[in-house]
Structures are given as C-alpha cells and as structure tokens.
Coordinates of C-alpha atoms in Angstrom, one line a residue:
M1 CA 0.0 0.0 0.0
A2 CA 1.5 3.3 -1.0
L3 CA 1.0 6.5 1.1
V4 CA 0.0 9.6 -0.8
F5 CA 0.6 12.9 1.0
R6 CA -1.2 16.1 0.2
S7 CA 0.8 19.2 -0.1
T8 CA 0.3 21.8 2.6
T9 CA 1.1 24.6 0.3
S10 CA -2.0 25.8 -1.5
E11 CA -1.9 26.7 -5.2
M12 CA -1.8 30.5 -5.8
V13 CA -2.1 32.8 -8.9
Q14 CA -0.7 36.3 -8.5
I15 CA -0.5 39.4 -10.8
V16 CA 1.7 42.3 -9.9
V17 CA 1.4 45.5 -11.9
R18 CA 4.2 48.1 -11.2
D19 CA 3.8 51.6 -12.6
S20 CA 6.6 54.0 -13.6
D21 CA 6.1 56.0 -10.3
G22 CA 6.9 52.8 -8.3
S23 CA 3.4 52.2 -7.1
Q24 CA 2.1 48.6 -7.6
R25 CA -1.2 46.7 -7.6
V26 CA -1.2 43.2 -6.5
A27 CA -4.0 40.7 -7.4
T28 CA -3.9 37.3 -5.7
L29 CA -6.1 34.2 -5.9
E30 CA -5.5 31.2 -3.7
R31 CA -7.1 27.8 -4.0
D32 CA -9.3 26.8 -1.1
P33 CA -7.8 23.6 0.4
Y34 CA -11.2 22.2 1.4
N35 CA -13.0 23.0 -1.9
P36 CA -10.6 22.5 -4.8
R37 CA -12.9 24.4 -7.3
R38 CA -13.1 27.5 -5.2
W39 CA -10.5 30.3 -5.4
R40 CA -10.4 33.3 -3.0
G41 CA -8.4 36.4 -3.2
S42 CA -8.2 40.1 -3.5
V43 CA -7.0 43.1 -5.6
D44 CA -4.9 45.4 -3.4
H45 CA -4.2 49.0 -4.3
P46 CA -1.3 51.2 -3.0
S47 CA -3.9 53.4 -1.1
G48 CA -4.8 50.4 1.1
A49 CA -8.1 49.7 -0.7
R50 CA -8.7 45.9 -1.0
Y51 CA -11.4 44.4 -3.2
S52 CA -12.3 40.7 -2.7
V53 CA -12.4 38.3 -5.6
D54 CA -14.1 34.8 -5.4
T55 CA -14.5 32.4 -8.2
F56 CA -15.2 28.7 -8.9
D57 CA -12.9 27.4 -11.6
P58 CA -11.3 24.0 -12.1
D59 CA -7.8 25.1 -12.9
A60 CA -5.3 27.9 -12.4
I61 CA -5.5 29.2 -16.0
A62 CA -9.3 29.8 -15.7
A63 CA -8.7 31.5 -12.3
L64 CA -6.0 33.7 -13.9
G65 CA -8.6 34.9 -16.4
K66 CA -11.0 35.9 -13.6
L67 CA -8.2 37.6 -11.7
S68 CA -7.2 39.7 -14.7
D69 CA -10.9 40.7 -15.2
A70 CA -11.1 41.8 -11.5
L71 CA -7.9 43.8 -11.9
V72 CA -9.2 45.5 -15.1
S73 CA -12.6 46.2 -13.5
R74 CA -10.9 48.3 -10.7
E75 CA -8.8 50.3 -13.1
S76 CA -11.0 53.5 -12.7
D77 CA -10.6 53.2 -8.9
Y78 CA -6.9 53.0 -9.3
A79 CA -6.8 56.0 -11.6
Q80 CA -8.7 58.1 -9.0
S81 CA -6.5 56.9 -6.2
K82 CA -3.4 57.8 -8.3
G83 CA -4.8 61.3 -8.8
R84 CA -5.1 61.7 -5.0
G85 CA -1.5 60.6 -4.5
H86 CA -2.6 57.1 -3.4
R87 CA -4.3 58.4 -0.3
R88 CA -7.6 57.0 0.9
E89 CA -10.8 58.5 -0.3
P90 CA -12.0 61.1 2.1
S91 CA -15.1 60.1 4.0
M92 CA -18.4 61.9 3.2
R93 CA -19.7 64.4 5.7
D94 CA -22.9 63.5 7.4
A95 CA -25.5 66.2 6.4
N96 CA -27.8 65.1 9.2
V97 CA -25.5 66.3 12.0
R98 CA -26.6 69.4 13.9
V99 CA -24.1 72.4 13.4
D100 CA -23.5 75.7 15.1
D101 CA -23.4 79.1 13.5
I102 CA -19.8 78.6 12.3
G103 CA -20.4 75.1 10.8
N104 CA -18.9 73.0 13.5
D105 CA -20.6 69.8 14.5
V106 CA -22.6 70.0 17.7
N107 CA -22.8 66.7 19.6
A108 CA -25.7 65.9 21.9
T109 CA -24.9 64.9 25.4
V110 CA -26.0 61.3 25.9
K111 CA -26.8 60.3 29.5
G112 CA -26.6 56.6 30.5
Y113 CA -29.5 54.7 32.1
E114 CA -29.6 55.1 35.8
R115 CA -31.6 53.0 38.3

C-alpha cells in the first residue's frame, strides 16, 4: 500500500502591476484547500483599498482569467487613487448632523440609564 501525501502549500495565482512611479497593484487568488474548485483572493491598491475576488474554476488558467478581469474592472478606482497621490478616499460628511453658526458639529450629550 502506497501512502500519498497532500501538499500543505496551496496553489496560488498572482499578478503584480508596477507603474513608472513605483506604485504597484497586487491581485492574488489562492485555491481553497477544502473545496478545490473555489478560489479566494483580492485586488490590493497602494492606497490600502482591498477588493475581494471569489470564483469557482477547475484550474489555475481559468482562475487567472477571472483575476485579470477583476484587476481591469478596478482600473478606474486605481486612476482616481493615483490622482489623490494614493491616499484613501475622504469620507463623506454627514449632512444630518446638527451644526452651530460657524459650521462645527454639535454633539448631543447622551446620558446613560440610571436606576
């Protein structure tokens, strides 16, 4: 009887795109060890933004196609980030917050429940 050992290293597909300014995008897919048809990964931008990618494909070549599609679909997000100097997108101001005469936020004092 022959023993067959499974590799503990999972199969991975990775695309690295490095621009002329030194910034790089990394797209990675890794095969799920418990479901060999499932691939999980992400597209990471230099700004810190991460977009998840999941696919069901039988082999690495098909997964590579899905990964390249995911990278291309986030091209406009990367261009906007590059225009900001790869800083995170500023959060939107909440228009429902009460403000004073100058425009500063006025926080309500919240009292806890007392017995």
